[in-house]
Amino acid sequence: MASLVITPRQTSGTTSNWMIDASLLSALSTETNIIANWLDELRRPSPTLVGRTEAPTLESRVFDALAGAKVLTSQVAMHLEQEFRNRLFRQLDSLHETDQWEEGDEPLDQSSFQTFLKAILTIKPERRPGLGLSQTGNLIAAWTTERDRLTIEFLPNDGVSWVLARYDDTDEPARYAGQTSVSQLVEGLAPHRPEHWFSHAGKNHEPSR
Amino acid sequence: MTEQPYREPPITEAVIELRFAAPLETGEVEKVSAALKSLYPLHQPVKGVGVHLDVPPGREGATTAQPIETHGHKLSTEDQTRIAVVWPAQFIFSQLAPYPGWDVFFERFCRDWALWKRTLSYRKITRIGVRYINRIDIPIETTPIIQQEDYLNIYPHLPPPLDPVISYSVVAQVMIPEIGSILTLNSSSAPSPLLGHAALIVDQDIAKERDPPQNDEGIYALLNQIRVKKNEIFEACITSRTRELFKPWQA
Amino acid sequence: MQAKITNLPDDYHVMRYVPWGKLRRDGGDNVLGFLGEAFKLRPDENSLSVNWLEYFEGDRDAKIQASVRTFRRTIKVGTKSAFGIGNVGKIKDVCRTRGASVRIVYEPIDDNQSHSGIRRLPRDDTILLDALAADAFAERIGNRDID
């Protein structure tokens, strides 16, 4: 069980300075939790970015979005190939060029990007997707094999929305769509043989089931 | 053979921190940050917020809190993995994953520290610390319960009626007398960023506050000694089952 | 100059601006087409903005050029963006297969007399949006292709 430890430090004066160590803060009041967090951050030697000193512009919002995404990627970098990571960053940078920006769009949502990383680390596609952004900053990954298309939008809080179209040598495609949690993405795509898009083997003549 | 024993080392962050007796003036912070900009393409001002609590003994109701604000600069590479942070009373040097190995990490520190000193000259150092944060991602197979002792040698020991725990955090401080330093060792459970995985954290902070070396030779020697110790400690904290998760290089 | 009309006839064409972030690309950032997101209404929109191609004079190439230049004059057009051209009848057919009865209506505005709107477009039908991207707006013109 987690414990709460309060350690007094005696100074040379008549007052005591208290450092609060808390491994679980839920038992404390909101005010005490805020103070404990401040103190905890002061004690940590790791760099901590607490806040900007100026109001956010589009450029600063884009910078923060990209920086945040790269930090999130570093948390799983040990599970990614270096080349994949490098190219992912190039794609993200390209998506966020401000001279290509459409007014009203939001930069990459960090929670969406976390969902994307979970999906990619689970699927481990051989073929890299093309990337896009929704109006609200959700990352979109697109795989295309000839005319067949698989598009996945990564939603905040582990949600995914996908749509696919398979022509299977016909003029009219079969279209399917789904919306699930990211943990169910593989299961949801399985009937449609997603290796048709994810693997280098190329077009798979097996139709969706 | 690489200096690193593992293909997928679990290090999420490595930090070297120097603390100074007297905080830098604002102009000095700006000056050293400007010098470091030549080495890091990205730069942004940062702000730290803290609070000082005064609790008069026997008069806890008269506790006062005074906010403390500090301003510094964070410099980083484009991919955000190599970071230097200049605070008035600290120089923080950080490497996020992927960890490039001690030699590369240490060489970059020496480069940046040399530039810091060329810009500002000697400042008395009161603390030299090295911190390594490791996240061990454990696949959850058939059961949602993992036995910490299968993976770590540092974990809470609870009586049977209280098992299993849904989360934990363990902190221990240990003297390392041979290098005159103190180890603060944290281990905790954490959510894993991988689906179908749980995570355990092993966080080591080794610091020398009593008579830290003041010259480069001494600083570098201490850092290398700390490196050896943190490797020994980390290996002592993990099991062979955990080592397999990091995909050791075959000899 | 065209006579005032409301619904655009099925044999006419419309052009939609698609910024870089909503282009369908491969893993090497080569452009392949459009994402369905390019045809999604914003929360404050009731119709999807397009230019009516036949509003402009000249042959087809001239109409396309004029439409692109109108976009450049009236909105921010990124250098790496593209434009999708769709036949009105085809757009309506694609929407009809998803149960959506859209109207493509001439809606001139002060600085863009070719402006038109696709009305009654469902907001969150991802299959329809993908079909619009792949089948309805079948022709793609890169911004860099037009002087």
Coordinates of C-alpha atoms in Angstrom, one line a residue, chain A residues 47 71, chain B residues 13 40 74-77 80-85 92-96 108 112:
Chain A
P47 CA 14.0 19.1 -16.4
V71 CA 8.5 13.5 -26.1
Chain B
E13 CA 15.4 9.5 -19.1
Y40 CA 20.7 23.2 -29.6
K74 CA 15.2 25.0 -22.0
L75 CA 17.2 24.0 -25.0
S76 CA 16.7 20.9 -27.0
T77 CA 17.4 19.1 -30.2
Q80 CA 13.4 16.6 -28.2
T81 CA 15.6 13.8 -26.9
R82 CA 18.7 15.9 -25.9
I83 CA 17.9 18.7 -23.5
A84 CA 19.8 21.2 -21.5
V85 CA 18.0 23.4 -18.9
I92 CA 20.3 20.2 -15.8
F93 CA 21.4 18.0 -18.6
S94 CA 19.0 15.4 -19.9
Q95 CA 18.7 12.6 -22.4
L96 CA 15.3 11.0 -23.2
R108 CA 27.8 15.6 -24.6
D112 CA 28.1 21.5 -22.6

